[in-house]
Amino acid sequence: MEFHPEPYALVPAVLHWAKAMGSFLLIVLSIAMLTSVILHGNKGPKIVISWINSGLRDLLGISFRRVWALAQLTIREAVRRKALMVFVVFSILFMFASWFLQDSTLRPDLQLKNYVSFVFRTITFLVLPVILILACWGLPEDIRLRSLHTVVTKPVRRSEVVLGRMLGFSTVGTIILVVMGFVGYLWVVRQVPTMLQQIDEVVENVRVQSNKTIEGVELKFEGDTLPSGVEAAYSLNNISELRQQSPAAYDLYEKALDLESRRVLACRVPVYATLEYMDREGRTEDEEGKKVGGISVGYVWEHREYIEGATKARGMFTFRNVTPVDRLLLESRFEAFRTHKGRMGQSVLCQYLIVNPETGVQVELPAFEIAEFTQNVVTIDRKLSYYDQEQSKEIEVDLFDNMVFDDDKIRIDVRCLDSGQYLGMAQSDFFIRQPDNPFHISFTKAASGIWMMMVLIIIISVTGSCFVKGPVAILLTSAMVVIGQAFREFMAKLVSGEQRGGGPIESAYRLLTHMNDTSDLPKTTSVGIMKWLDELMVKDILWIVQNIVPDFSHFRMSPYVAEGFDVPWDSSLLPALIVTVAYMIPCLLIGYYSLCLRELESK
Amino acid sequence: MILLAKHTPCLRANEGLFRYRNQVFGAETRDDQSSVRDFGILAIDDRASKDDTSPQKPLFPTSSGFRSYSPVCPNSLIRLRQQASKFESVHNRQRGLERCLLDSQREKERMDNDSSVIQIRNLTKIYRDFWGRKKVEAVKSLSLDVNKGEVFGLLGPNGSGKTTTLKLLLGLLFPTEGELKIFGKPATNVEKNERIGYLPEESYLYRFLNAEETLDFYSRLFKGSSAERQKRIDELIDMVGLKHARRRQLKEYSKGMTRRIGLAQALINNPDLVLLDEPTSGLDPLGTRDMKDLILKLKEEGKTVVMCSHLLADVQDVCDRIAILFQGELKVLGKVDELLQEQEVTQLRTSRLSDAAIEEVQAVLQKHEAELVDVDHPTTNLEDLFLKTVYESKARPGQRYIPEEQASPSAASE
Ligand SMILES: Nc1ncnc2c1ncn2[C@@H]1O[C@H](COP(=O)(O)OP(=O)(O)OP(=O)(O)O)[C@@H](O)[C@H]1O
Ligand SMILES: [Mg+2]
């Protein structure tokens, strides 16, 4: 899975929302005006304005007491209608899940990945449909049975009815989600001990050995049990000393670190860099002044770009906002692409270089063999040394005092040392690993992703159910979810004109005339008209659809957890939150006016 | 052109107001002057009504008993004309017009004083299907007022538009035409609901709640502290006699029990205006009795009650005024005692008399010397009136039913 390390662009997103919302409001307003003028003549605009007025007054007069009363009603309804039966299905699934999921041939971390994905998938697929159906069914049923009659003849604003429903279903969903999440968490954690045993053994070994064999090196372990290898690494005072004094202990330490990095219930907190490339001649820009990229090795779905080994080609990772720490933990996950078999039993060699472009100082770190399909973990001490050619001696530098440039940037270059081999990398492949968070934090965050998605679905469902009947609302919402999950990219491509074969009319034409999508159409007027119509349909109508349908992909946070990462706030949680809130406001308006403008009489 | 009938005794002093343009003209009866009675036909020229600049002067001699009044209500002329055209025969048209005149007079009075809680003007409701095609015209240009502190009965056969009218009042349906005011506010206004209680036709309550939860839910939609609420809930549960079943879910309730909890729900906010749609349906005799007592008690407290009912005896017992609808049209409107009075007959009620005495009394009566205990018009019961109205309406669709006893002999002579 590819992570997008870029922080979410909040301001443009909000502006885009304001734009979309504004145009939407304008369209609705003009349609309302038009119909009102047609229906009521001169008085039309006045009527619309009075509606807006009363709408605003109603929205301002919302009382939380009433909203909560209605929400409570919704909760009671859901509970008494046996919505909580989902728990039964849930527990049955979990009782037998490990039968099907257990696969001892898998590496522990991959196995755990399965478990985590299973938990989140189960929760998602159980909670969301149930909540969707409940939320779509609630209001129409209320209208059909006319029980809403006794409610709206009390001083209840229609906006409160909508809000109460939303709040009620959200509460029900939250309860279900919390229980399921908790059970799921316990289940995952309980699967782990066996896998972790071996890791713990090694870590324990390090502890015992390092305590015994190294003297003069202060080894600090907190408590009797070692919580994790990484913490051990951070509590060891001086790694390079350890290395000099006891290579054996250092080996074990490294092994522990490696295992630790794979330690499955991890919640790694990465700091990503920006990635630029240097080509085989050592240039960063080509003749036209464009930045050079890596080499494509021809994997179609691959997001990585490759650098050639034993040349001047490098991947240059620039980290921003670095703050001094005693040692940096670097983690990478590069791919090797081999043009020959290479050295027997060895992987591709790779080297990090810390570069300060301002002073030209370049510290080469020891080369290492990359571990494929898993992480390479390298720690760098704050005290570094490099061999200066001119002065022919080792020079000591401080990572943060000497190597930081532009106030807060550190550049670490990656190069491949084996000639004829290629090293593939992407921005998310290399990062500084900050102290880990406990696993339950990333688990909770990912669960909150599901939660936000659920809330959004509830918002859309309740809004839909304000103007259509239950089954239609269910269809409508499901369609939104499916389009928002699966077809967004496709639509984006269509809108941007990247999709081959043109829009609907052109495609139909090509289908009928057996013309393939790579051959060009003749430049005649009719083709022009066809293309123009297509353009109109695709650009405008799809643009609208694209802007109406929420991007549900923001809510998928479980891959982070499955891969052992923390769920980042600014590139994952924030956009999800923004999307949810952004839909809340227009939906509330739509729901409110649909309830106001319709007769609450079942027909 | 509109014809106004020859003046009849039915138009009592100041009652025959007629509004034309900005002026109101009235017929005045002075019993001592027979010349006024002879006053003939009032004609209104259509052309004049369209021409705005024409001098606003009466189209008939004011000297002969008509007097002009201060300006009001510009719309009523058109409405008057619409309504008048529905009356077929000259005879009926005359009587109809008189009735219309009376109505518009009352309308004016009611607009003038603030005592009316509900004002319905020219209300029409057409049910349409999804495609906007007309299905039923459930209410046809209905105008009526309900005054503060009265018990108003809305009668009519099944499907005559009673429930529709109530729903229109509550803003559950939107009028196709016409205006509605409750407490001087439009029906869609939410704040007025603070003072309204509504008992729907069937108890549309949440069946998964129990009695206590139901009342708690509804009470929380109103302001008030939780202690007050709890007190009110206990009171109401006690009042409707559901103490024994307060913790059972409504889906287990019998029809009468649901009615009772529905009533409690309607009274949860101690409303000033109570709209009851067939309050006694499904109730046992005891419950019916209690319901009547309750309505009278509400009236005593100065509350206004509007109820629909098919139980005419009950309506007769509790209602001050009634309206009878037939196929969405208002057929009869008035005070119950007035409507049920038979004008043509005089009833004498005396202390016990022997047969011989009766003859004597008759003689004595002529001399006005008997000991009269009571002189009255006998009353029919509401059932008779209702049936008569319905049969009459069926026989002559599109006409407003005017009870025979109110028609004057002189009008019939036309
Ligand atoms: N939702 C609706 N859609 C279409 N027509 C309706 C609807 N509700 C009522 N009607 C029609 O409107 C007319 C008046 O109905 P309404 O319910 O007001 O009668 P009612 O006087 O209350 O009768 P009842 O004594 O049976 O309660 C009827 O012809 C009915 O069929
Ligand atoms: Mg009814």
PDB file of N, CA, C and O in Angstrom, chain B residues 383-408:
ATOM      1  N   GLU B 383     -78.896  14.795  16.067  1.00  0.00           N
ATOM      2  CA  GLU B 383     -78.920  13.718  15.092  1.00  0.00           C
ATOM      3  C   GLU B 383     -79.857  14.068  13.935  1.00  0.00           C
ATOM      4  O   GLU B 383     -79.528  13.891  12.772  1.00  0.00           O
ATOM      5  N   ASP B 384     -81.025  14.613  14.298  1.00  0.00           N
ATOM      6  CA  ASP B 384     -81.970  14.995  13.250  1.00  0.00           C
ATOM      7  C   ASP B 384     -81.370  16.039  12.330  1.00  0.00           C
ATOM      8  O   ASP B 384     -81.452  15.933  11.111  1.00  0.00           O
ATOM      9  N   LEU B 385     -80.772  17.027  12.943  1.00  0.00           N
ATOM     10  CA  LEU B 385     -80.192  18.105  12.146  1.00  0.00           C
ATOM     11  C   LEU B 385     -79.119  17.552  11.217  1.00  0.00           C
ATOM     12  O   LEU B 385     -79.070  17.863  10.029  1.00  0.00           O
ATOM     13  N   PHE B 386     -78.293  16.698  11.795  1.00  0.00           N
ATOM     14  CA  PHE B 386     -77.178  16.142  11.025  1.00  0.00           C
ATOM     15  C   PHE B 386     -77.704  15.352   9.829  1.00  0.00           C
ATOM     16  O   PHE B 386     -77.303  15.558   8.690  1.00  0.00           O
ATOM     17  N   LEU B 387     -78.650  14.472  10.119  1.00  0.00           N
ATOM     18  CA  LEU B 387     -79.162  13.635   9.033  1.00  0.00           C
ATOM     19  C   LEU B 387     -79.840  14.485   7.979  1.00  0.00           C
ATOM     20  O   LEU B 387     -79.664  14.275   6.781  1.00  0.00           O
ATOM     21  N   LYS B 388     -80.605  15.470   8.454  1.00  0.00           N
ATOM     22  CA  LYS B 388     -81.303  16.339   7.514  1.00  0.00           C
ATOM     23  C   LYS B 388     -80.290  17.047   6.617  1.00  0.00           C
ATOM     24  O   LYS B 388     -80.454  17.098   5.401  1.00  0.00           O
ATOM     25  N   THR B 389     -79.244  17.552   7.251  1.00  0.00           N
ATOM     26  CA  THR B 389     -78.228  18.267   6.487  1.00  0.00           C
ATOM     27  C   THR B 389     -77.610  17.367   5.433  1.00  0.00           C
ATOM     28  O   THR B 389     -77.465  17.741   4.275  1.00  0.00           O
ATOM     29  N   VAL B 390     -77.278  16.159   5.872  1.00  0.00           N
ATOM     30  CA  VAL B 390     -76.613  15.254   4.940  1.00  0.00           C
ATOM     31  C   VAL B 390     -77.541  14.874   3.799  1.00  0.00           C
ATOM     32  O   VAL B 390     -77.175  14.905   2.620  1.00  0.00           O
ATOM     33  N   TYR B 391     -78.797  14.548   4.143  1.00  0.00           N
ATOM     34  CA  TYR B 391     -79.719  14.152   3.074  1.00  0.00           C
ATOM     35  C   TYR B 391     -79.967  15.297   2.118  1.00  0.00           C
ATOM     36  O   TYR B 391     -79.976  15.130   0.906  1.00  0.00           O
ATOM     37  N   GLU B 392     -80.156  16.465   2.705  1.00  0.00           N
ATOM     38  CA  GLU B 392     -80.404  17.642   1.883  1.00  0.00           C
ATOM     39  C   GLU B 392     -79.220  17.892   0.947  1.00  0.00           C
ATOM     40  O   GLU B 392     -79.363  18.167  -0.231  1.00  0.00           O
ATOM     41  N   SER B 393     -78.005  17.754   1.517  1.00  0.00           N
ATOM     42  CA  SER B 393     -76.809  18.012   0.725  1.00  0.00           C
ATOM     43  C   SER B 393     -76.654  16.996  -0.378  1.00  0.00           C
ATOM     44  O   SER B 393     -76.192  17.299  -1.469  1.00  0.00           O
ATOM     45  N   LYS B 394     -77.048  15.775  -0.065  1.00  0.00           N
ATOM     46  CA  LYS B 394     -76.958  14.743  -1.098  1.00  0.00           C
ATOM     47  C   LYS B 394     -77.964  15.019  -2.200  1.00  0.00           C
ATOM     48  O   LYS B 394     -77.674  14.833  -3.381  1.00  0.00           O
ATOM     49  N   ALA B 395     -79.145  15.462  -1.784  1.00  0.00           N
ATOM     50  CA  ALA B 395     -80.193  15.716  -2.757  1.00  0.00           C
ATOM     51  C   ALA B 395     -79.851  16.904  -3.646  1.00  0.00           C
ATOM     52  O   ALA B 395     -80.129  16.901  -4.835  1.00  0.00           O
ATOM     53  N   ARG B 396     -79.287  17.886  -3.068  1.00  0.00           N
ATOM     54  CA  ARG B 396     -78.939  19.074  -3.856  1.00  0.00           C
ATOM     55  C   ARG B 396     -77.457  19.399  -3.680  1.00  0.00           C
ATOM     56  O   ARG B 396     -77.093  20.249  -2.872  1.00  0.00           O
ATOM     57  N   PRO B 397     -76.634  18.715  -4.403  1.00  0.00           N
ATOM     58  CA  PRO B 397     -75.201  18.941  -4.219  1.00  0.00           C
ATOM     59  C   PRO B 397     -74.822  20.371  -4.562  1.00  0.00           C
ATOM     60  O   PRO B 397     -75.444  21.005  -5.413  1.00  0.00           O
ATOM     61  N   GLY B 398     -73.818  20.841  -3.898  1.00  0.00           N
ATOM     62  CA  GLY B 398     -73.318  22.180  -4.217  1.00  0.00           C
ATOM     63  C   GLY B 398     -74.071  23.292  -3.538  1.00  0.00           C
ATOM     64  O   GLY B 398     -73.811  24.453  -3.767  1.00  0.00           O
ATOM     65  N   GLN B 399     -75.030  22.940  -2.715  1.00  0.00           N
ATOM     66  CA  GLN B 399     -75.775  24.017  -2.065  1.00  0.00           C
ATOM     67  C   GLN B 399     -75.511  24.021  -0.582  1.00  0.00           C
ATOM     68  O   GLN B 399     -75.275  23.000   0.029  1.00  0.00           O
ATOM     69  N   ARG B 400     -75.587  25.155  -0.065  1.00  0.00           N
ATOM     70  CA  ARG B 400     -75.447  25.219   1.372  1.00  0.00           C
ATOM     71  C   ARG B 400     -76.782  24.915   1.991  1.00  0.00           C
ATOM     72  O   ARG B 400     -77.812  25.408   1.557  1.00  0.00           O
ATOM     73  N   TYR B 401     -76.738  24.092   2.999  1.00  0.00           N
ATOM     74  CA  TYR B 401     -77.985  23.729   3.637  1.00  0.00           C
ATOM     75  C   TYR B 401     -78.381  24.796   4.621  1.00  0.00           C
ATOM     76  O   TYR B 401     -77.615  25.219   5.480  1.00  0.00           O
ATOM     77  N   ILE B 402     -79.624  25.236   4.471  1.00  0.00           N
ATOM     78  CA  ILE B 402     -80.127  26.201   5.435  1.00  0.00           C
ATOM     79  C   ILE B 402     -81.327  25.593   6.124  1.00  0.00           C
ATOM     80  O   ILE B 402     -82.303  25.231   5.481  1.00  0.00           O
ATOM     81  N   PRO B 403     -81.192  25.431   7.403  1.00  0.00           N
ATOM     82  CA  PRO B 403     -82.287  24.786   8.129  1.00  0.00           C
ATOM     83  C   PRO B 403     -83.597  25.509   7.846  1.00  0.00           C
ATOM     84  O   PRO B 403     -83.651  26.737   7.833  1.00  0.00           O
ATOM     85  N   GLU B 404     -84.611  24.722   7.644  1.00  0.00           N
ATOM     86  CA  GLU B 404     -85.916  25.222   7.211  1.00  0.00           C
ATOM     87  C   GLU B 404     -86.454  26.297   8.145  1.00  0.00           C
ATOM     88  O   GLU B 404     -86.976  27.305   7.723  1.00  0.00           O
ATOM     89  N   GLU B 405     -86.218  26.053   9.432  1.00  0.00           N
ATOM     90  CA  GLU B 405     -86.823  26.945  10.422  1.00  0.00           C
ATOM     91  C   GLU B 405     -86.279  28.358  10.358  1.00  0.00           C
ATOM     92  O   GLU B 405     -86.843  29.272  10.916  1.00  0.00           O
ATOM     93  N   GLN B 406     -85.145  28.495   9.692  1.00  0.00           N
ATOM     94  CA  GLN B 406     -84.594  29.840   9.628  1.00  0.00           C
ATOM     95  C   GLN B 406     -85.037  30.587   8.379  1.00  0.00           C
ATOM     96  O   GLN B 406     -84.835  31.778   8.249  1.00  0.00           O
ATOM     97  N   ALA B 407     -85.576  29.809   7.462  1.00  0.00           N
ATOM     98  CA  ALA B 407     -86.061  30.482   6.260  1.00  0.00           C
ATOM     99  C   ALA B 407     -87.350  31.207   6.596  1.00  0.00           C
ATOM    100  O   ALA B 407     -88.205  30.704   7.292  1.00  0.00           O
ATOM    101  N   SER B 408     -87.444  32.386   6.074  1.00  0.00           N
ATOM    102  CA  SER B 408     -88.621  33.164   6.451  1.00  0.00           C
ATOM    103  C   SER B 408     -89.743  32.928   5.443  1.00  0.00           C
ATOM    104  O   SER B 408     -89.503  32.603   4.301  1.00  0.00           O
TER     105      SER B 408
END
